[in-house]
Amino acid sequence: MLAAFARRHVAALALIGSAVLLTAVSPVADAQRSDLEQIIQRRVLPNGLEVIVVESHGVPHATVEIDVRNGSFTQTPEYAGLAHMYEHMFFKANRAFPEPDEFIGRLGQIGAVFNGTTSEERVNYYMTVTADRVSEAVNLLAAALREPLFRQDELERERIVVLGEYDRNESNPGFRLGRAVDEKLWTDAGSRKNTIGERDIIRTTTPEKMREIQRR
């Protein structure tokens, strides 16, 4: 937010001069930083998990999010695209909710809005709930993170979804150009920049490979 604010004001004041920029932007940025420091709490747990809490009473909602350093940069060629596949399997069956769609059904019961995204250096999973459901949301995310089942039937279903994304990407000439550039630029390390993955790897994904991603 601070960066976006600064960019807007730098663009607006660029013709006035650097001295004006320094006096106009810095006090505002410092004030915003001070306000943020008052509402952001950080703590590192004994197991190394960093917990960040940002408190705001503007709306009666809360978002619980897990960010994992498991983007495409962790992928060797035989796992290309499986960080993204894991994202698709995250909200599926786990030990606490072992039946197909049972977990998603529970999310619907508490009115959760949920999703996940995959990039080169991180994957995130989140759900937004009313403020009185925060504890349930934390427990549900913990169940999905710690004890996934990777049911074969759910894997087959999500494989079709991911391949559909792949088809849409391939219909875009820009996607093909980007892949060609990455292959030239990164050579043997191309899989570490390939978020969507390789079609054959996605098509042959197994529960064992998913468990390997979890262990990593």
CSV table of C-alpha atoms in Angstrom, one decimal:
chain,number,residue,atom,x,y,z
A,1,MET,CA,0.0,0.0,0.0
A,2,LEU,CA,2.9,2.4,0.9
A,3,ALA,CA,4.6,1.7,-2.4
A,4,ALA,CA,1.5,2.3,-4.4
A,5,PHE,CA,0.8,5.5,-2.5
A,6,ALA,CA,4.4,6.7,-3.2
A,7,ARG,CA,4.2,5.8,-6.9
A,8,ARG,CA,1.0,7.8,-7.3
A,9,HIS,CA,2.4,10.9,-5.6
A,10,VAL,CA,5.8,10.7,-7.3
A,11,ALA,CA,4.0,10.6,-10.7
A,12,ALA,CA,1.9,13.6,-9.7
A,13,LEU,CA,4.7,15.7,-8.4
A,14,ALA,CA,7.6,14.7,-10.7
A,15,LEU,CA,7.6,18.1,-12.5
A,16,ILE,CA,7.8,20.1,-9.3
A,17,GLY,CA,11.2,18.9,-8.1
A,18,SER,CA,12.9,16.5,-5.8
A,19,ALA,CA,13.0,18.8,-2.8
A,20,VAL,CA,9.2,19.0,-2.9
A,21,LEU,CA,8.9,15.3,-3.2
A,22,LEU,CA,10.9,14.7,-0.2
A,23,THR,CA,8.9,17.0,2.0
A,24,ALA,CA,5.6,15.9,0.5
A,25,VAL,CA,5.9,12.2,0.5
A,26,SER,CA,8.2,11.3,3.4
A,27,PRO,CA,6.0,12.6,6.3
A,28,VAL,CA,2.9,10.9,5.0
A,29,ALA,CA,4.8,7.6,4.4
A,30,ASP,CA,6.3,7.8,7.9
A,31,ALA,CA,2.8,8.4,9.4
A,32,GLN,CA,1.3,5.5,7.6
A,33,ARG,CA,4.2,3.2,8.6
A,34,SER,CA,3.6,4.3,12.3
A,35,ASP,CA,-0.1,3.5,12.0
A,36,LEU,CA,0.7,0.0,10.5
A,37,GLU,CA,3.2,-0.8,13.2
A,38,GLN,CA,0.4,-0.3,15.8
A,39,ILE,CA,-1.9,-2.9,14.2
A,40,ILE,CA,0.6,-5.5,13.0
A,41,GLN,CA,1.8,-8.1,15.4
A,42,ARG,CA,4.5,-10.7,14.4
A,43,ARG,CA,5.6,-13.7,16.3
A,44,VAL,CA,7.8,-16.7,15.4
A,45,LEU,CA,6.7,-20.0,17.0
A,46,PRO,CA,9.2,-22.6,18.3
A,47,ASN,CA,8.6,-24.7,15.2
A,48,GLY,CA,9.7,-21.7,13.0
A,49,LEU,CA,6.2,-20.8,11.8
A,50,GLU,CA,5.9,-17.0,11.5
A,51,VAL,CA,2.5,-15.7,12.6
A,52,ILE,CA,1.4,-12.2,11.4
A,53,VAL,CA,-1.8,-10.7,12.8
A,54,VAL,CA,-3.2,-7.5,11.3
A,55,GLU,CA,-6.1,-6.1,13.4
A,56,SER,CA,-8.8,-4.1,11.9
A,57,HIS,CA,-12.4,-3.5,13.1
A,58,GLY,CA,-13.6,-1.8,9.9
A,59,VAL,CA,-15.7,-4.8,9.0
A,60,PRO,CA,-16.9,-7.9,11.0
A,61,HIS,CA,-14.8,-10.3,8.9
A,62,ALA,CA,-11.4,-12.0,9.1
A,63,THR,CA,-9.1,-13.7,6.7
A,64,VAL,CA,-7.0,-16.6,7.7
A,65,GLU,CA,-4.1,-17.3,5.3
A,66,ILE,CA,-1.2,-19.8,5.0
A,67,ASP,CA,1.7,-18.9,2.8
A,68,VAL,CA,4.2,-21.7,2.0
A,69,ARG,CA,7.6,-21.4,0.2
A,70,ASN,CA,6.5,-24.0,-2.3
A,71,GLY,CA,6.2,-22.3,-5.6
A,72,SER,CA,7.6,-23.5,-8.9
A,73,PHE,CA,11.2,-22.7,-7.8
A,74,THR,CA,11.1,-25.9,-5.7
A,75,GLN,CA,10.3,-28.1,-8.7
A,76,THR,CA,12.6,-30.5,-10.5
A,77,PRO,CA,11.5,-31.5,-14.0
A,78,GLU,CA,9.6,-34.6,-12.9
A,79,TYR,CA,7.5,-32.4,-10.6
A,80,ALA,CA,6.9,-29.5,-12.9
A,81,GLY,CA,3.4,-28.1,-12.1
A,82,LEU,CA,2.8,-30.1,-9.0
A,83,ALA,CA,3.0,-27.1,-6.6
A,84,HIS,CA,0.0,-25.8,-8.6
A,85,MET,CA,-1.7,-29.2,-8.5
A,86,TYR,CA,-1.2,-29.3,-4.7
A,87,GLU,CA,-3.0,-26.0,-4.5
A,88,HIS,CA,-6.0,-27.5,-6.3
A,89,MET,CA,-5.9,-30.5,-3.9
A,90,PHE,CA,-5.6,-28.4,-0.7
A,91,PHE,CA,-9.4,-28.0,-0.1
A,92,LYS,CA,-10.1,-31.6,-0.7
A,93,ALA,CA,-10.5,-34.6,1.7
A,94,ASN,CA,-8.4,-34.8,4.8
A,95,ARG,CA,-8.4,-37.0,7.9
A,96,ALA,CA,-11.0,-34.8,9.7
A,97,PHE,CA,-13.2,-34.7,6.6
A,98,PRO,CA,-12.5,-37.9,4.7
A,99,GLU,CA,-15.3,-38.0,2.2
A,100,PRO,CA,-15.4,-36.3,-1.2
A,101,ASP,CA,-16.6,-32.7,-1.0
A,102,GLU,CA,-17.1,-33.1,2.8
A,103,PHE,CA,-14.5,-30.5,3.6
A,104,ILE,CA,-15.8,-28.0,1.0
A,105,GLY,CA,-19.3,-28.6,2.4
A,106,ARG,CA,-18.1,-27.6,5.8
A,107,LEU,CA,-16.6,-24.4,4.4
A,108,GLY,CA,-20.0,-23.7,2.9
A,109,GLN,CA,-21.7,-24.2,6.3
A,110,ILE,CA,-19.6,-21.6,8.0
A,111,GLY,CA,-19.9,-19.2,5.0
A,112,ALA,CA,-16.3,-19.2,4.1
A,113,VAL,CA,-14.9,-17.6,0.9
A,114,PHE,CA,-11.7,-19.5,0.1
A,115,ASN,CA,-9.1,-19.9,-2.6
A,116,GLY,CA,-5.4,-20.4,-3.2
A,117,THR,CA,-2.8,-19.2,-5.7
A,118,THR,CA,0.6,-20.4,-6.9
A,119,SER,CA,3.5,-18.3,-8.0
A,120,GLU,CA,7.2,-18.9,-8.5
A,121,GLU,CA,8.2,-18.5,-4.9
A,122,ARG,CA,5.1,-19.2,-2.8
A,123,VAL,CA,1.8,-20.9,-2.6
A,124,ASN,CA,-1.0,-19.4,-0.4
A,125,TYR,CA,-4.3,-20.8,0.8
A,126,TYR,CA,-6.9,-18.6,2.5
A,127,MET,CA,-10.4,-18.3,3.7
A,128,THR,CA,-12.5,-15.3,4.8
A,129,VAL,CA,-15.1,-15.8,7.4
A,130,THR,CA,-17.2,-13.7,9.8
A,131,ALA,CA,-15.3,-12.6,12.9
A,132,ASP,CA,-17.0,-15.2,15.1
A,133,ARG,CA,-15.8,-18.1,12.9
A,134,VAL,CA,-12.0,-17.4,13.1
A,135,SER,CA,-11.2,-20.3,15.4
A,136,GLU,CA,-13.1,-22.7,13.1
A,137,ALA,CA,-11.2,-21.3,10.1
A,138,VAL,CA,-7.9,-21.8,11.8
A,139,ASN,CA,-8.7,-25.4,12.6
A,140,LEU,CA,-10.0,-26.1,9.1
A,141,LEU,CA,-6.9,-24.8,7.5
A,142,ALA,CA,-4.7,-26.8,9.9
A,143,ALA,CA,-6.6,-30.0,9.0
A,144,ALA,CA,-6.1,-29.3,5.3
A,145,LEU,CA,-2.4,-28.5,5.7
A,146,ARG,CA,-1.4,-31.3,8.1
A,147,GLU,CA,-3.5,-34.3,7.1
A,148,PRO,CA,-4.5,-34.4,3.5
A,149,LEU,CA,-5.7,-37.7,2.0
A,150,PHE,CA,-5.1,-37.1,-1.7
A,151,ARG,CA,-7.9,-39.4,-2.7
A,152,GLN,CA,-7.5,-40.8,-6.2
A,153,ASP,CA,-11.0,-39.9,-7.3
A,154,GLU,CA,-10.6,-36.3,-6.2
A,155,LEU,CA,-7.1,-36.2,-7.9
A,156,GLU,CA,-8.6,-37.4,-11.2
A,157,ARG,CA,-11.3,-34.7,-11.0
A,158,GLU,CA,-8.8,-31.9,-10.3
A,159,ARG,CA,-6.4,-33.1,-12.9
A,160,ILE,CA,-9.1,-32.3,-15.5
A,161,VAL,CA,-9.5,-28.8,-14.0
A,162,VAL,CA,-5.8,-28.1,-14.2
A,163,LEU,CA,-5.5,-29.4,-17.7
A,164,GLY,CA,-8.3,-27.1,-18.6
A,165,GLU,CA,-6.3,-24.2,-17.3
A,166,TYR,CA,-3.4,-25.4,-19.3
A,167,ASP,CA,-5.5,-25.5,-22.5
A,168,ARG,CA,-6.7,-21.9,-21.9
A,169,ASN,CA,-3.1,-20.8,-21.5
A,170,GLU,CA,-1.9,-22.6,-24.6
A,171,SER,CA,-4.5,-20.8,-26.7
A,172,ASN,CA,-2.8,-17.5,-25.8
A,173,PRO,CA,0.2,-16.8,-28.1
A,174,GLY,CA,1.8,-14.8,-25.3
A,175,PHE,CA,1.9,-17.9,-23.2
A,176,ARG,CA,3.8,-19.8,-25.9
A,177,LEU,CA,6.2,-16.9,-26.3
A,178,GLY,CA,6.8,-16.7,-22.5
A,179,ARG,CA,7.5,-20.4,-22.3
A,180,ALA,CA,10.0,-20.2,-25.2
A,181,VAL,CA,11.8,-17.3,-23.6
A,182,ASP,CA,12.0,-19.1,-20.3
A,183,GLU,CA,13.4,-22.3,-21.9
A,184,LYS,CA,16.2,-20.2,-23.6
A,185,LEU,CA,16.9,-18.1,-20.5
A,186,TRP,CA,16.7,-20.7,-17.7
A,187,THR,CA,17.7,-23.9,-19.7
A,188,ASP,CA,18.0,-26.8,-17.3
A,189,ALA,CA,16.4,-24.8,-14.5
A,190,GLY,CA,13.3,-24.1,-16.5
A,191,SER,CA,11.0,-26.2,-14.3
A,192,ARG,CA,11.7,-23.8,-11.4
A,193,LYS,CA,10.1,-21.0,-13.4
A,194,ASN,CA,7.2,-23.1,-14.8
A,195,THR,CA,4.3,-22.5,-12.5
A,196,ILE,CA,1.6,-24.2,-14.7
A,197,GLY,CA,3.9,-27.2,-15.3
A,198,GLU,CA,4.1,-29.8,-18.0
A,199,ARG,CA,1.0,-31.4,-19.5
A,200,ASP,CA,2.5,-35.0,-19.2
A,201,ILE,CA,3.5,-34.5,-15.6
A,202,ILE,CA,0.0,-33.2,-14.7
A,203,ARG,CA,-1.7,-36.0,-16.6
A,204,THR,CA,0.3,-38.7,-14.7
A,205,THR,CA,0.2,-37.2,-11.2
A,206,THR,CA,-0.1,-39.8,-8.4
A,207,PRO,CA,-1.1,-39.5,-4.7
A,208,GLU,CA,2.5,-40.5,-3.9
A,209,LYS,CA,3.8,-37.5,-5.8
A,210,MET,CA,1.4,-35.3,-3.9
A,211,ARG,CA,2.7,-36.7,-0.6
A,212,GLU,CA,6.2,-35.9,-1.7
A,213,ILE,CA,5.3,-32.3,-2.3
A,214,GLN,CA,3.8,-32.2,1.2
A,215,ARG,CA,7.0,-33.6,2.7
A,216,ARG,CA,9.1,-31.1,0.9
